[in-house]
Short mmCIF file of C-alpha atoms in Angstrom, two decimals:
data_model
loop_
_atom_site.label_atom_id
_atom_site.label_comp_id
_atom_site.label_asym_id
_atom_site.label_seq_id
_atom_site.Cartn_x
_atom_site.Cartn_y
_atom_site.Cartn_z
CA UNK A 75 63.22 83.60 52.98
CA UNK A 76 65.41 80.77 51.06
CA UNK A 77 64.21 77.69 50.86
CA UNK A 78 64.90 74.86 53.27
CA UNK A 79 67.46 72.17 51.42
CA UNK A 80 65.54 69.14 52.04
CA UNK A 81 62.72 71.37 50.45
CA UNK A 82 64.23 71.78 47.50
CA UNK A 83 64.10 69.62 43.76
CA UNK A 84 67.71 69.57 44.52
CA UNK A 85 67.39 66.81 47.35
CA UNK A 86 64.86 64.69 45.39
CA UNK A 87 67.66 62.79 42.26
CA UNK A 88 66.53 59.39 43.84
CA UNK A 89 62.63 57.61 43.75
CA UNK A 90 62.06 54.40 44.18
CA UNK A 91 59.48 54.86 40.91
CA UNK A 92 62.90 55.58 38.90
CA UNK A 93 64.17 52.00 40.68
CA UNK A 94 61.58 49.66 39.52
CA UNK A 95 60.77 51.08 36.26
CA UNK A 96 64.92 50.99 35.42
CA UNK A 97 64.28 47.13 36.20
CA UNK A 98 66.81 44.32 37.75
CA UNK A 99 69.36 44.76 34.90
CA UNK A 100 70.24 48.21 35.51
CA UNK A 101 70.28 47.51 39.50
CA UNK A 102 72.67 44.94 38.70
CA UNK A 103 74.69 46.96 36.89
CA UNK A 104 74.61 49.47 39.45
CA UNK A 105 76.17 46.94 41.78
CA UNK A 106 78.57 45.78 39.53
CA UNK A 107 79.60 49.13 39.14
CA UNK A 108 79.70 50.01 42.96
CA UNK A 109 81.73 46.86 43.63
CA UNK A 110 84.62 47.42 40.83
CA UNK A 111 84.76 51.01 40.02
CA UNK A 112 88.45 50.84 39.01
CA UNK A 113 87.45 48.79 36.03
CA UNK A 114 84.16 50.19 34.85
CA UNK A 115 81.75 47.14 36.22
CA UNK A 116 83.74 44.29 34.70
CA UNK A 117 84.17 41.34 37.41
CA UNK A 118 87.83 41.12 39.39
CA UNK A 119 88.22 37.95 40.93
CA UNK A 120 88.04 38.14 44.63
CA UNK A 121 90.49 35.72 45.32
CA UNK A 122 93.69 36.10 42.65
CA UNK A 123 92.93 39.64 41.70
CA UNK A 124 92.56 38.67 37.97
CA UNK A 125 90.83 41.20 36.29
CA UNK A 126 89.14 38.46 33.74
CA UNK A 127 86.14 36.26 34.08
CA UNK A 128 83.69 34.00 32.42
CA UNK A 129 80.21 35.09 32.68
CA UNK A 130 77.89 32.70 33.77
CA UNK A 131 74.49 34.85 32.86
CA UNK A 132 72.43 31.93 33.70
CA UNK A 133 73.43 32.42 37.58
CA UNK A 134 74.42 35.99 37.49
CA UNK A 135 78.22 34.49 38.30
CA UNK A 136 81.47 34.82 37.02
CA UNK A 137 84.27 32.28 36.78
CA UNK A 138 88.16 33.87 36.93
CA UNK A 139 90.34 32.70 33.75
CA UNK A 140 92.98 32.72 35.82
CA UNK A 141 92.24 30.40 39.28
CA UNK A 142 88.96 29.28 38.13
CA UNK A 143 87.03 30.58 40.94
CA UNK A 144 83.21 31.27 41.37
CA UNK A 145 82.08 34.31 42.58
CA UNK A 146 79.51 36.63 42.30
CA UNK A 147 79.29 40.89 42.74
CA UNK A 148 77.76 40.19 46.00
CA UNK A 149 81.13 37.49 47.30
CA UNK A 150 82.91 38.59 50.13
CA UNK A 151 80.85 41.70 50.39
CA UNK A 152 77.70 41.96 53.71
CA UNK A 153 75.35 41.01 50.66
CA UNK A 154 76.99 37.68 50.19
CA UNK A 155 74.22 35.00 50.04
CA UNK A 156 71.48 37.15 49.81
CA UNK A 157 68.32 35.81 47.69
CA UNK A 158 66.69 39.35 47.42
CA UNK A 159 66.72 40.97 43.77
CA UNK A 160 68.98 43.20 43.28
CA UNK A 161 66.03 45.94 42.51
CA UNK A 162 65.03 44.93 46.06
CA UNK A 163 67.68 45.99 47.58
CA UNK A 164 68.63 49.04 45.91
CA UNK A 165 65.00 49.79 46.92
CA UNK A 166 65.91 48.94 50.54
CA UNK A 167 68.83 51.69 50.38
CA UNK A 168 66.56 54.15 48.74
CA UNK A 169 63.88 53.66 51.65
CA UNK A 170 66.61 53.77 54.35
CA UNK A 171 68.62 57.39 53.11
CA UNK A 172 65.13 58.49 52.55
CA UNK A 173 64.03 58.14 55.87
CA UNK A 174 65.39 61.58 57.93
CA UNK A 175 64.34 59.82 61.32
CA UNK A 176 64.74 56.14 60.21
CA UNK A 177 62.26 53.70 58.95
CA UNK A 178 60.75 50.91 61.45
CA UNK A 179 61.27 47.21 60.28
CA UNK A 180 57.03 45.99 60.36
CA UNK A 181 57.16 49.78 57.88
CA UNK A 182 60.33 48.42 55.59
CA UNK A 183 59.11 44.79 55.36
CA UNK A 184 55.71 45.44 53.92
CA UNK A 185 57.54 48.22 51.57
CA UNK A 186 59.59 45.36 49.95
CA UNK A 187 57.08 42.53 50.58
CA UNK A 188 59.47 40.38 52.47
CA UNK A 189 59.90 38.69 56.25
CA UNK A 190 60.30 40.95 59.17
CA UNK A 191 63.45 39.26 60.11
CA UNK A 192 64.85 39.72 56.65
CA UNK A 193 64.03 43.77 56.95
CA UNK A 194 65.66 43.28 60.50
CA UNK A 195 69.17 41.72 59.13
CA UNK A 196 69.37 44.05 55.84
CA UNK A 197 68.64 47.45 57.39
CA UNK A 198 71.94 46.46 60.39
CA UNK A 199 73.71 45.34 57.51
CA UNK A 200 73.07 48.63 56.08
CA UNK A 201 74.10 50.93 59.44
CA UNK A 202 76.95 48.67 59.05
CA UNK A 203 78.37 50.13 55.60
CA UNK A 204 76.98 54.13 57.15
CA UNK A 205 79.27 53.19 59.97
CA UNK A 206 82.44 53.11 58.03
CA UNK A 207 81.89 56.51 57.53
CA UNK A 208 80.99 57.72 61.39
CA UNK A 209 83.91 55.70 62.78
CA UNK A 210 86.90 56.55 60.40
CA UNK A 211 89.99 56.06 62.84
CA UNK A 212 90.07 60.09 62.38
CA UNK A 213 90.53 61.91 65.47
CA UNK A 214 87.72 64.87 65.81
CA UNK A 215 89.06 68.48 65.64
CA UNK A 216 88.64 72.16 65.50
CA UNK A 217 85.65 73.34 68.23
CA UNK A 218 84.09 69.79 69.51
CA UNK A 219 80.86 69.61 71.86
CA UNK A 220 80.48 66.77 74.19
CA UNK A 221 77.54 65.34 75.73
CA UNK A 222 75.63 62.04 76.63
CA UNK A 223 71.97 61.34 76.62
CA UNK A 224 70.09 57.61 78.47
CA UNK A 225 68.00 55.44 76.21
CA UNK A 226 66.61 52.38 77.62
CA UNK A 227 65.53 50.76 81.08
CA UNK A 228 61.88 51.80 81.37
CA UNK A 229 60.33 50.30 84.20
CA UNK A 230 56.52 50.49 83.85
CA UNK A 231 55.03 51.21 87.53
CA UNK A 232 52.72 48.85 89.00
CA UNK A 233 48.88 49.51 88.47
CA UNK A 234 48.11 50.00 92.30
CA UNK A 235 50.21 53.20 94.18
CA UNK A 236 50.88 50.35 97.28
CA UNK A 237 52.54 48.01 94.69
CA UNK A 238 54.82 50.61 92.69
CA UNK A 239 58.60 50.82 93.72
CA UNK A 240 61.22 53.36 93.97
CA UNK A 241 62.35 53.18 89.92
CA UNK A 242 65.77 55.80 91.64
CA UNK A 243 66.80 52.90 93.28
CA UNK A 244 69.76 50.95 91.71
CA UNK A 245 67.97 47.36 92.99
CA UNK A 246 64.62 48.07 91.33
CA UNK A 247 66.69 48.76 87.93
CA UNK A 248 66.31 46.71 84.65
CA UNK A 249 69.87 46.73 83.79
CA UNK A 250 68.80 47.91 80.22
CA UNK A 251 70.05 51.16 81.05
CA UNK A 252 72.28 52.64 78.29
CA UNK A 253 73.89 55.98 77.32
CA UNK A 254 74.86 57.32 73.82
CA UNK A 255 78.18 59.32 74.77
CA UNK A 256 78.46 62.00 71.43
CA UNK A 257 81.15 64.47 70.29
CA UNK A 258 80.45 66.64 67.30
CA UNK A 259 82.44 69.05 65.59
CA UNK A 260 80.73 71.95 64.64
CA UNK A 261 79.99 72.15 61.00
CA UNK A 262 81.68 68.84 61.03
CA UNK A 263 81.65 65.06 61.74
CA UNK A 264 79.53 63.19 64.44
CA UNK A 265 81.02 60.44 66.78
CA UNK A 266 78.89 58.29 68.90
CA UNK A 267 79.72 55.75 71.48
CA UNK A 268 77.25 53.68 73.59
CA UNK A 269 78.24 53.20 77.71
CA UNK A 270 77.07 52.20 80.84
CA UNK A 271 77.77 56.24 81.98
CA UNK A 272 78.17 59.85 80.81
CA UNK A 273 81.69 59.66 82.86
CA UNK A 274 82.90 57.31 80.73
CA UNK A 275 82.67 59.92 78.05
CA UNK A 276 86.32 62.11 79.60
CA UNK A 277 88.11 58.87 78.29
CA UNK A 278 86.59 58.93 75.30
CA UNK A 279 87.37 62.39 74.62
CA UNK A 280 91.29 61.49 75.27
CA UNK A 281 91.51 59.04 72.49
CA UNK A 282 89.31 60.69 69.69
CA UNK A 283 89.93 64.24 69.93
CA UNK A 284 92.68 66.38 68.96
CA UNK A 285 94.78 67.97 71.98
CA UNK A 286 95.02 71.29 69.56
CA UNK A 287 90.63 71.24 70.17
CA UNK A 288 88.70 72.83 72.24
CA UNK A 289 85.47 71.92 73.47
CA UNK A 290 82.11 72.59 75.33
CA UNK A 291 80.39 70.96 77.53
CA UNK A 292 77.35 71.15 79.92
CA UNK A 293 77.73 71.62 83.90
CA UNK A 294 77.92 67.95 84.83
CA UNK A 295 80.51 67.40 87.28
CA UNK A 296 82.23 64.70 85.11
CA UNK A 297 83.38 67.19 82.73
CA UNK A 298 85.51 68.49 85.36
CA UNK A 299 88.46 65.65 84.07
CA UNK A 300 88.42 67.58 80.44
CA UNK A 301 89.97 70.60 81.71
CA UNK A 302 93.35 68.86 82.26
CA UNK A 303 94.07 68.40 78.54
CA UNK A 304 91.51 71.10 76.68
CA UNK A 305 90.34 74.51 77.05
CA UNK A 306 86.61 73.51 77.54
CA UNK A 307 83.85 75.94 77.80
CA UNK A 308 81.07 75.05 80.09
CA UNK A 309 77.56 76.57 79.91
CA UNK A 310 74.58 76.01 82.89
CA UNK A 311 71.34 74.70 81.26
CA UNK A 312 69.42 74.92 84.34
CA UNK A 313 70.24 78.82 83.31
CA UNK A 314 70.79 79.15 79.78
CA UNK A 315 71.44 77.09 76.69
CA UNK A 316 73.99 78.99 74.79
CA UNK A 317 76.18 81.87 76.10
CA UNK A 318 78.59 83.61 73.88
CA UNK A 319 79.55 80.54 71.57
CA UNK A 320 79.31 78.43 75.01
CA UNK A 321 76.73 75.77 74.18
CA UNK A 322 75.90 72.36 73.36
CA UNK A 323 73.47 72.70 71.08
CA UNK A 324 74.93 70.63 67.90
CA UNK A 325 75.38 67.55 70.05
CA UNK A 326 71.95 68.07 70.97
CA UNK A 327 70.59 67.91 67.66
CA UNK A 328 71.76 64.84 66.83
CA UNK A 329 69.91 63.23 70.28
CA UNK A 330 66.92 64.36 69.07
CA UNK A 331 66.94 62.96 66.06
CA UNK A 332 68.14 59.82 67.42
CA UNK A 333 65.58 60.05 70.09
CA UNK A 334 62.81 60.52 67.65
CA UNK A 335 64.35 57.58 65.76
CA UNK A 336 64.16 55.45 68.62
CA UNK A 337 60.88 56.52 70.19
CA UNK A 338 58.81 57.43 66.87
CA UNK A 339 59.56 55.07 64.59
CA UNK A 340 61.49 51.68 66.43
CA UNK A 341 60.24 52.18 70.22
CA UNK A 342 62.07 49.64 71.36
CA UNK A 343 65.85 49.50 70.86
CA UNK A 344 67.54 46.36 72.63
CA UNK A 345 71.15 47.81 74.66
CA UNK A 346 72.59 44.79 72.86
CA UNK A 347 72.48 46.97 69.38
CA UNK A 348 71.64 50.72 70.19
CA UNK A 349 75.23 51.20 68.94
CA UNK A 350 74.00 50.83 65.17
CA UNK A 351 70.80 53.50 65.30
CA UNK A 352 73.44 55.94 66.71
CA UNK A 353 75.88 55.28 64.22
CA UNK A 354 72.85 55.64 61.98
CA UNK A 355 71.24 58.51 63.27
CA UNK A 356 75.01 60.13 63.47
CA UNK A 357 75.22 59.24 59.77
CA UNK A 358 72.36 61.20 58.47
CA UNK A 359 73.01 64.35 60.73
CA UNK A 360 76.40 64.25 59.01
CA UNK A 361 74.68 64.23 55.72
CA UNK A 362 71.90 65.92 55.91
CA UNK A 363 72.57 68.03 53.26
CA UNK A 364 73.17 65.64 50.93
CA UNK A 365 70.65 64.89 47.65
CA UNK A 366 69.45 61.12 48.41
CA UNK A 367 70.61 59.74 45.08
CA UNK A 368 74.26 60.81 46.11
CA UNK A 369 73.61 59.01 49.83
CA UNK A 370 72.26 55.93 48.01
CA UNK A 371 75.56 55.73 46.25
CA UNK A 372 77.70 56.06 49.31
CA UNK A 373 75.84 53.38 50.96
CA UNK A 374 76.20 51.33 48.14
CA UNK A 375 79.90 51.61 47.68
CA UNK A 376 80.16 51.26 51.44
CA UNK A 377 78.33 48.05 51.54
CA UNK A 378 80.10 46.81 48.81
CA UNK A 379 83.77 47.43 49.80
CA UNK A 380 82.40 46.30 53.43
CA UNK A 381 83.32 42.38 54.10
CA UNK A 382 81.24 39.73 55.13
CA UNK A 383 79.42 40.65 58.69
CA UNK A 384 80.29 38.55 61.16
CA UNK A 385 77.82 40.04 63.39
CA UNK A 386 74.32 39.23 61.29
CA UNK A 387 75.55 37.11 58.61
CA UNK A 388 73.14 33.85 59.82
CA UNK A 389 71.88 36.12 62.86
CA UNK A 390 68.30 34.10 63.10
CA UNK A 391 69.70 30.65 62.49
CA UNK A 392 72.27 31.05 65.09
CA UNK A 393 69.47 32.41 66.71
CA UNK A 394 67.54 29.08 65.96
#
């Protein structure tokens, strides 16, 4: 029988042994790298374009010959004003590709020996930089499966069976309620969107797949809508789960992995960002069979090419 992939010596080119021992310069270098590739690691100014610069080595800074600004490799990118090492975070990305079902934030705090909050704000800026690569502004194609799965809104029943309430009913709801709507081409990409319900999934489908797709679906009644612009092929889980190439059972395997993200590893997700750990989760079932050096990389480059974040650059003093 062959041998799984993530088995293999071939999925193992990363450690974070290889990290530390390669020390800060060469992390630094690997950023420098990541951030200009067109000219082999030397500094472009961020602001003129000049491709020359000072080096300040006492700060780690540069200085353009041209406009005379000061920037470093980390300006204008989501790493701008960190205070981490740069062997730190390199170490962060290692942990977080490494991590099949994700990594909890108590788990990645004590690995780097830093605050919780700071784990918190570096791993979303992190599903940040994966997410350039879930949503791409591409429309989905080929055979595409649709489905949507609820994550949220637990209501914990009352001790005593005379004090518990009808958790059904809409007026004994938490609000929290959210869904992860999913298409997925098969043996391709992975699109998530979060919504208030599955329906809202038919309009989704409209904008991000191709009308030359088709696409399968379960029997919820919802699903009905798709019909009008694809040939969509339904299949009854109450009776089976695939039937002739009718089936759903890619889109499924990316809700469990997000599931067992959410529920083994995070167990809480707040509505607010359950977005990111599906664009996440959606992120690693897309590269799953990718050696964890080369997904390091990507999420490197990504981060670096990605502009400041407006959503968690100063998220706890905002907060404050």
């Amino acid at each position: 029988m062959a041998q799984h992939f993530l088995l293999s010596a071939a999925s193992r080119t990363l450690s974070l042994r290889s990290i530390y021992k390669a020390g800060e310069d060469a992390a630094y270098a690997t950023f420098c790298q990541m951030r200009w590739p067109e000219t082999n690691g030397e500094a472009v100014c961020p602001c003129c374009g000049y491709d020359e610069a000072y080096k300040i080595a006492t700060r780690r800074k540069f200085k353009c010959k041209a406009c005379h600004h000061q920037f470093s490799v980390t300006s204008g990118t989501i790493f701008a004003s960190r205070k981490m090492d740069f062997v730190d975070l390199l170490a962060a990305i290692c942990i977080m590709v490494n991590a099949s079902k994700g990594v909890s934030m108590v788990q990645l705090s004590r690995d780097l020996d830093c605050q919780y909050k700071t784990a918190f704000v570096l791993a979303h800026k992190l599903r940040e930089a994966m997410a350039l690569e879930v949503h791409t502004g591409e429309v989905l194609e080929g055979h595409v499966e649709i489905d949507g799965a609820y994550f949220g809104g637990h209501i914990r029943p009352e001790n005593a069976k005379k004090d518990r309430k009808d958790r059904r009913l809409k007026r004994h709801q938490t609000g929290k309620r959210r869904v992860v709507i999913a298409m997925r081409e098969r043996e391709g990409r992975t699109l998530p969107f979060v919504g208030q319900s599955e329906a809202e999934g038919v309009a989704l489908a409209n904008e991000n797949v191709s009308r030359m797709s088709t696409m399968s679906a379960d029997e919820a009644s919802h699903w009905d809508l798709l019909h009008i612009g694809y040939h969509v092929g339904r299949v009854n889980h109450s009776e089976i789960y695939s039937d002739h190439g009718k089936h759903t059972n890619m889109v499924e395997s990316f809700f469990s992995r997000l599931r067992n993200m959410v529920s083994g590893q995070h167990h809480h997700v707040s509505p607010q960002y359950l977005y990111q750990y599906a664009n996440h989760a959606a992120w690693l079932e897309d590269n799953r069979r990718t050696d964890n050096g080369t997904l390091a990389q990507i999420v490197t480059s990504n981060a670096m090419g990605s502009p400041v974040s407006r959503s968690w650059k100063g998220y706890w003093q905002r907060s404050a």
